[in-house]
Short mmCIF file of C-alpha atoms in Angstrom, two decimals:
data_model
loop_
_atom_site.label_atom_id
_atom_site.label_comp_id
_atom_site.label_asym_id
_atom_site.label_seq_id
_atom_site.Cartn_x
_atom_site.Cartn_y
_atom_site.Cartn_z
CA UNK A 79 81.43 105.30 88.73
CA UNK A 80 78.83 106.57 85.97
CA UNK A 81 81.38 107.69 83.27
CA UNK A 82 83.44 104.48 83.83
CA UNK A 83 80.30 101.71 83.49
CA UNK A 84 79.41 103.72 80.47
CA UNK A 85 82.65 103.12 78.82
CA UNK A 86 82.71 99.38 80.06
CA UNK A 87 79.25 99.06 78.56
CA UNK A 88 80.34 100.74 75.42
CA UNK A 89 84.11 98.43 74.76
CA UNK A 90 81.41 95.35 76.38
CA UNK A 91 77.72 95.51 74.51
CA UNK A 92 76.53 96.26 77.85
CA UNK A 93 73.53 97.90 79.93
CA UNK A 94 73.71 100.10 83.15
CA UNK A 95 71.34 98.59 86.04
CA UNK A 96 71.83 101.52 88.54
CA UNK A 97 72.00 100.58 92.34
CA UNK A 98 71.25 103.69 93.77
CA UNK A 99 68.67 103.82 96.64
CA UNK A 100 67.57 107.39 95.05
CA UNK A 101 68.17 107.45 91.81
CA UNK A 102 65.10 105.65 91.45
CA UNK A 103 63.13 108.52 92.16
CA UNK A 104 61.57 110.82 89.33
CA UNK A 105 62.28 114.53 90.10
CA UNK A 106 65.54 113.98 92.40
CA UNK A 107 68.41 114.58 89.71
CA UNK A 108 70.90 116.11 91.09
CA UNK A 109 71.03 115.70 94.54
CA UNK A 110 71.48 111.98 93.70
CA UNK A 111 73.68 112.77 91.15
CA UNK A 112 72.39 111.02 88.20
CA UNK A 113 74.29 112.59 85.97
CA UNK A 114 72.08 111.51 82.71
CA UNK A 115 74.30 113.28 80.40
CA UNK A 116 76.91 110.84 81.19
CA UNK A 117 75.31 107.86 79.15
CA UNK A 118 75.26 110.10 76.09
CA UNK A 119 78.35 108.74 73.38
CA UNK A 120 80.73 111.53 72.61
CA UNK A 121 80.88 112.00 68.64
CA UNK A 122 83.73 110.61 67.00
CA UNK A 123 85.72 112.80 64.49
CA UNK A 124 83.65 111.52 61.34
CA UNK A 125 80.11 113.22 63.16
CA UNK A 126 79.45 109.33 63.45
CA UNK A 127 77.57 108.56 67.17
CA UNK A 128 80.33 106.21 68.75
CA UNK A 129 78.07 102.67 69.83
CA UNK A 130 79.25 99.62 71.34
CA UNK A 131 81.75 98.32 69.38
CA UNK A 132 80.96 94.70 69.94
CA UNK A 133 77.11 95.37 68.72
CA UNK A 134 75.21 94.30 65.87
CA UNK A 135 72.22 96.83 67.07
CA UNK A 136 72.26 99.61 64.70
CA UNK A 137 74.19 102.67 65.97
CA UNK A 138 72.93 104.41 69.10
CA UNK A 139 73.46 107.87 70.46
CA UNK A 140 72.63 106.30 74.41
CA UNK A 141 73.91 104.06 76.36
CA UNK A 142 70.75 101.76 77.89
CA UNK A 143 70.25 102.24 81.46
CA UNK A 144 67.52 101.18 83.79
CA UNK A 145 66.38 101.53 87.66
CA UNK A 146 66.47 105.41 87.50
CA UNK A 147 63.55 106.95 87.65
CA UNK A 148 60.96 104.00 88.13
CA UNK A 149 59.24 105.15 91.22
CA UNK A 150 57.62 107.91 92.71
CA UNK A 151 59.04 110.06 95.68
CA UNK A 152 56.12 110.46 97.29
CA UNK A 153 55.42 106.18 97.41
CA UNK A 154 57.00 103.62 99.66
CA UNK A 155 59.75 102.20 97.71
CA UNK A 156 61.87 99.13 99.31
CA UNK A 157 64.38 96.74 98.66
CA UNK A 158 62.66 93.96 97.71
CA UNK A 159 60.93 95.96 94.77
CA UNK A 160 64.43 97.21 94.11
CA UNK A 161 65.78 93.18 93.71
CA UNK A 162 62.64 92.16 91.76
CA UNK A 163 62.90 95.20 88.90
CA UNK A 164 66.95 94.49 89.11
CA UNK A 165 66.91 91.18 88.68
CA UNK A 166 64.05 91.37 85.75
CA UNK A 167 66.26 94.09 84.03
CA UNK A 168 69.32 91.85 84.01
CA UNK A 169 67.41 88.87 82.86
CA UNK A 170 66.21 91.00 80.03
CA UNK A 171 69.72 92.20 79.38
CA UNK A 172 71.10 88.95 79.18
CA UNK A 173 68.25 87.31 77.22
CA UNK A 174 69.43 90.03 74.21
CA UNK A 175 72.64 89.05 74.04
CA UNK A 176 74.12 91.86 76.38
CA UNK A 177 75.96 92.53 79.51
CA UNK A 178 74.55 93.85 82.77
CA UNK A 179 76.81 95.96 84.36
CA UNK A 180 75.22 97.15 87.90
CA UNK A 181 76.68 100.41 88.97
CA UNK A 182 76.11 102.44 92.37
CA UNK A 183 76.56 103.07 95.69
CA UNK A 184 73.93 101.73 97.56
CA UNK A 185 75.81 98.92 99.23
CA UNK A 186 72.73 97.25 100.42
CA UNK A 187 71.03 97.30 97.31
CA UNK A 188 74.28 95.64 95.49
CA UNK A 189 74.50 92.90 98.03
CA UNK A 190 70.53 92.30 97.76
CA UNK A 191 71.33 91.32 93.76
CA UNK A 192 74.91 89.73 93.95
CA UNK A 193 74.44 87.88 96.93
CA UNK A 194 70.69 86.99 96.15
CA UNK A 195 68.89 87.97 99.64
CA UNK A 196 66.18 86.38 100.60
CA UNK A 197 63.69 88.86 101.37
CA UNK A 198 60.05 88.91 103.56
CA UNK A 199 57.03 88.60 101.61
CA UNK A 200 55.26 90.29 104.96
CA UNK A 201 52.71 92.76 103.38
CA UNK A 202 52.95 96.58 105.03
CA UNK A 203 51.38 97.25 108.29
CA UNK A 204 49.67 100.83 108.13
CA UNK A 205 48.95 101.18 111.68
CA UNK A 206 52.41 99.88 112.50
CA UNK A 207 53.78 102.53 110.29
CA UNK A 208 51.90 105.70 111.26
CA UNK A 209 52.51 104.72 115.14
CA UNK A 210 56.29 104.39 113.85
CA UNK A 211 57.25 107.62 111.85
CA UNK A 212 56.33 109.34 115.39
CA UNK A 213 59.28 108.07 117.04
CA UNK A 214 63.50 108.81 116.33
CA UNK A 215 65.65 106.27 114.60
CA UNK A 216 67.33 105.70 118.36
CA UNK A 217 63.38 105.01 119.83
CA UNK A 218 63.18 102.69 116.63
CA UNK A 219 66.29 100.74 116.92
CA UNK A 220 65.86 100.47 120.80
CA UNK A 221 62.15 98.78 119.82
CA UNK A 222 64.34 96.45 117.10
CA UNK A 223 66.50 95.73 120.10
CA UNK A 224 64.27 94.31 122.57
CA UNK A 225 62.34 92.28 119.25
CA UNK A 226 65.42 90.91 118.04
CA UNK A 227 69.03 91.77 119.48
CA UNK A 228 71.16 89.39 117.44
CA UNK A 229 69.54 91.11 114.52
CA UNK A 230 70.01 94.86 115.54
CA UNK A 231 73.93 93.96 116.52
CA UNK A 232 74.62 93.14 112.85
CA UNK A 233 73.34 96.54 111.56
CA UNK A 234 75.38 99.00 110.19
CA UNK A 235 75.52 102.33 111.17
CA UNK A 236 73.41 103.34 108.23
CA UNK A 237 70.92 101.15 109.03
CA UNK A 238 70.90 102.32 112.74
CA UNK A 239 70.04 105.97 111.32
CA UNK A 240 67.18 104.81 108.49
CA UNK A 241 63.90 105.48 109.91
CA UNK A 242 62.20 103.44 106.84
CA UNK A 243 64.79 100.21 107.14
CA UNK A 244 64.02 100.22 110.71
CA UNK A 245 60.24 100.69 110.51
CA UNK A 246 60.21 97.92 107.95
CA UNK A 247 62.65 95.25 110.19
CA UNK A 248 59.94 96.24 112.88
CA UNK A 249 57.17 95.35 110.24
CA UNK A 250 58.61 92.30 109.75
CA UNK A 251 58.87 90.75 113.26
CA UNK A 252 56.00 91.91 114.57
CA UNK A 253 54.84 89.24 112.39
CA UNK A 254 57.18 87.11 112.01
CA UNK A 255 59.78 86.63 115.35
CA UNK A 256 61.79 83.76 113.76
CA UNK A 257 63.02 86.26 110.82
CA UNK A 258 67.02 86.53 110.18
CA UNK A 259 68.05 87.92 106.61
CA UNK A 260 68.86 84.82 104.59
CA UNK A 261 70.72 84.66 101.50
CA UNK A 262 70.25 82.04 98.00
CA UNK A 263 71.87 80.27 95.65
CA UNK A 264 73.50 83.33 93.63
CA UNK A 265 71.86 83.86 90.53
CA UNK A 266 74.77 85.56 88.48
CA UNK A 267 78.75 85.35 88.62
CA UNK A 268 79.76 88.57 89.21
CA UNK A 269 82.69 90.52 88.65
CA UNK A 270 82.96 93.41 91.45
CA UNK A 271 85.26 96.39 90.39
CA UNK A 272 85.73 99.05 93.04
CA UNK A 273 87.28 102.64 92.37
CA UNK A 274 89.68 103.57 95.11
CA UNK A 275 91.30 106.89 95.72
CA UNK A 276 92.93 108.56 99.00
CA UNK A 277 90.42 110.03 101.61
CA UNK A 278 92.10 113.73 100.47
CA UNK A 279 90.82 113.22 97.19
CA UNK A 280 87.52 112.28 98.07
CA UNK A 281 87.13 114.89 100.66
CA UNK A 282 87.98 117.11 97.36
CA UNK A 283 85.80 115.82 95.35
CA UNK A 284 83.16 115.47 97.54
CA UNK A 285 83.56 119.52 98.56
CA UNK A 286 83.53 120.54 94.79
CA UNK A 287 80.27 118.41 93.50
CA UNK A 288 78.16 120.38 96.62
CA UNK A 289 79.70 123.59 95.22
CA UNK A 290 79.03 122.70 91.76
CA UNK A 291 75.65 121.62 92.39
CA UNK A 292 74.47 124.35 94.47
CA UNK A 293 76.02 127.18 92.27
CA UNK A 294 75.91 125.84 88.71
CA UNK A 295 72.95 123.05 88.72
CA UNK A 296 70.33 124.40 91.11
CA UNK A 297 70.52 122.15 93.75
CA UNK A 298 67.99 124.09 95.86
CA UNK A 299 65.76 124.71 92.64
CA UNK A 300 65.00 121.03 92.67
CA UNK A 301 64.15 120.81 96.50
CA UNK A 302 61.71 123.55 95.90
CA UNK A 303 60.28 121.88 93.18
CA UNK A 304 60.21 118.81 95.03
CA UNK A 305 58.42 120.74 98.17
CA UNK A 306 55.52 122.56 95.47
CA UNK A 307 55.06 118.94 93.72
CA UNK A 308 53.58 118.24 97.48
CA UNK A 309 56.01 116.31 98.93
CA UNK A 310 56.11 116.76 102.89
CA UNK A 311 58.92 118.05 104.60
CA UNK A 312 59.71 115.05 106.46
CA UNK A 313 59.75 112.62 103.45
CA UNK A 314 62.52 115.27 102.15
CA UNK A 315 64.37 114.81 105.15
CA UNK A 316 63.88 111.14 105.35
CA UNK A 317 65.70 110.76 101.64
CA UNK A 318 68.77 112.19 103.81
CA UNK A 319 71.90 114.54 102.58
CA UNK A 320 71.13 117.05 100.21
CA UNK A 321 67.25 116.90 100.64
CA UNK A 322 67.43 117.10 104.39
CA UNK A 323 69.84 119.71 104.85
CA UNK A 324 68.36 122.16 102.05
CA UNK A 325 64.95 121.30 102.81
CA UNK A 326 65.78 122.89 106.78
CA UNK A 327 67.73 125.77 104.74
CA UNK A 328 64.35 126.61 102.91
CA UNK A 329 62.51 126.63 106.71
CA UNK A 330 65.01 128.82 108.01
CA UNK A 331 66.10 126.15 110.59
CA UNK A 332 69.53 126.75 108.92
CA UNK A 333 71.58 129.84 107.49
CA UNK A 334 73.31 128.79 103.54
CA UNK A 335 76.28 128.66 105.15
CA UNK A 336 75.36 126.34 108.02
CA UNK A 337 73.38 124.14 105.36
CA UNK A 338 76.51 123.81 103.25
CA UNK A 339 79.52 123.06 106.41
CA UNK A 340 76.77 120.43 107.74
CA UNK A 341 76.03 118.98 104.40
CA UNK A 342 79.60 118.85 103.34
CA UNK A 343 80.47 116.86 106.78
CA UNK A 344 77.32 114.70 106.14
CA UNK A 345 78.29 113.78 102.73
CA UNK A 346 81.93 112.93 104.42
CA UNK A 347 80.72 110.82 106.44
CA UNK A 348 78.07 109.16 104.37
CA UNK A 349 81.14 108.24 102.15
CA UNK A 350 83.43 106.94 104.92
CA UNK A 351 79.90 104.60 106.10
CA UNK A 352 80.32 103.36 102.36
CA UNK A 353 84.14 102.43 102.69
CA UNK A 354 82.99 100.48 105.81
CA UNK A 355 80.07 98.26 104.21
CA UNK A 356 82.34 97.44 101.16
CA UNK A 357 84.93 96.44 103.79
CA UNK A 358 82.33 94.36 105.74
CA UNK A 359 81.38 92.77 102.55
CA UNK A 360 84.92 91.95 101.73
CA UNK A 361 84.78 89.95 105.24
CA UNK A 362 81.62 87.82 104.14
CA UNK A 363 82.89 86.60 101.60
CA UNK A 364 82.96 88.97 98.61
CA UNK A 365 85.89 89.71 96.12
CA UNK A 366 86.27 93.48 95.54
CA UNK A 367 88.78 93.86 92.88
CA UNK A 368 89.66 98.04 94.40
CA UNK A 369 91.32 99.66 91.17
CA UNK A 370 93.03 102.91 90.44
CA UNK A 371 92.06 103.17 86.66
CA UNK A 372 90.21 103.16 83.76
CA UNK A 373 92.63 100.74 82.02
CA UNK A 374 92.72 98.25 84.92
CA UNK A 375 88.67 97.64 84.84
CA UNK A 376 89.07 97.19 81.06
CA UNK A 377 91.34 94.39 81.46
CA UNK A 378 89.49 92.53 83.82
CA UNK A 379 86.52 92.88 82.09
CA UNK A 380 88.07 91.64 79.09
CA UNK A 381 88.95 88.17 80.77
CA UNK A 382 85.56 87.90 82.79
CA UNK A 383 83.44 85.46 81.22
CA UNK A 384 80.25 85.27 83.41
CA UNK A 385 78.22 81.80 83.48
CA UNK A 386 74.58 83.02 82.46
CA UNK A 387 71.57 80.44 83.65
CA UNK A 388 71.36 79.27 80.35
CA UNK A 389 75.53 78.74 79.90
CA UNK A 390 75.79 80.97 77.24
CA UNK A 391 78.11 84.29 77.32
CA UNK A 392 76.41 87.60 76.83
CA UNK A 393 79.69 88.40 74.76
CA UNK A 394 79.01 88.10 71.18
#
């Protein structure tokens, strides 16, 4: 996804906005796979930096991105803080002339910008919260149940499991019963590309980015470093994947080879949960243009002309 928004936003005078529910967090590289060195411009053969070649901006050895590392791991971070900075990053974008191009994973956090959510203003309830991390995601959701069963039926399986999503839904009704997520007007017209491959591939790929990281990037190096900075164990098991599963390989809970099969599988499944909100967005309404190459996105990026607030084109 990375290495093809950075050549969109290099053919388009465009920006990165990333929508990754981790990569906003300082210190957690490559377990989220931020893969920095991606938004660096190759050299072209005259030693010249390569920029965006519909740019007037003087030449440039980085692509722009924002939303990666704006928060700290050790801080509540939510959704709605993730819509406000999104949506002032791609009003900034546009108001220079350039193209937002918002790139990641994090289904929820995509659908919170394209499809505008309206989001609770309900300020954090401490007591609520302590009382809360105490109990399972399955003692959580049951609670969510009971407040507000048409509600809990709509969540997704990832939701089910997210001891922070759940705490906050909680949050919200115990002060407000007659909340239901609520979508605007849509802010931006939005072209949505998605990369599609066969499940063998992925299950490939998948496999050989654990290996990679763990052997060649020092996966568990960053955990560690994570753990000395003072972050608890729990908040490293609460960020899910690689940070749970190492983090109970440092306590011994696990042997490496136990951490790796059960992290693999997670991961697996974590991309097959994915697959399944995409799909479930597809059925509310949203048009996911699924392609199979580079060439394809360039194309219909080419012909996209997005209707900005102000009617102008961020094409120049």
């Amino acid at each position: 996804k990375t290495k093809l928004a950075v050549e969109l936003a290099r053919k388009f005078n465009g920006e990165i906005v990333s929508a990754d529910s981790r990569q906003v967090y300082k210190g957690m590289d490559i377990g989220t796979g931020k893969d920095l060195a991606e938004y660096i411009l190759p050299s072209d053969k005259g030693g010249i930096r390569g920029v965006a070649i519909l740019s007037n901006n003087p030449p440039s050895s980085q692509i722009p991105y924002h939303l990666i590392d704006v928060a700290n791991p050790k801080r509540h971070f939510d959704l709605a803080k993730y819509q406000a900075l999104a949506f002032e990053a791609i009003e900034d974008i546009l108001r220079r002339g350039k193209l937002p191009i918002l790139t990641g994973g994090s289904g929820l956090y995509l659908q919170a910008v394209v499809d505008n959510f309206k989001l609770s203003k309900i300020k954090k309830d401490s007591l609520l919260r302590k009382q809360a991390e105490k109990l399972s995601a399955a003692e959580l959701f049951y609670r969510l149940e009971k407040l507000a069963p048409k509600m809990a039926v709509r969540l997704n399986h990832s939701d089910k499991n997210n001891k922070r999503r759940l705490i906050r839904y909680l949050e919200i009704l115990e002060q407000d019963k007659s909340f239901k997520s609520q979508t605007g007007k849509k802010k931006y017209e939005a072209l949505i590309i998605g990369l599609k491959c066969s499940r063998e591939i992925l299950k490939q790929r998948i496999a050989g980015r654990l290996i990679k990281r763990l052997k060649e990037e020092n996966l568990i190096g960053e955990v560690e470093g994570l753990r000395q900075s003072g972050l608890a164990w729990k908040n490293l098991e609460a960020f899910g994947l690689e940070y749970k599963f190492i983090s109970l390989y440092l306590r011994k809970k696990l042997s490496y080879e136990e951490m790796v099969e059960k992290l693999n599988i997670a991961s697996n499944q974590f991309a097959k949960r994915q697959i399944t909100w995409f799909k479930r967005w597809e059925k509310q309404g949203a048009k996911i243009n699924w392609l199979k190459d580079k060439d394809e996105a360039m194309e219909m990026a080419r012909k996209f002309r997005p209707n900005t607030a102000s009617g102008d084109s961020p094409y120049k």
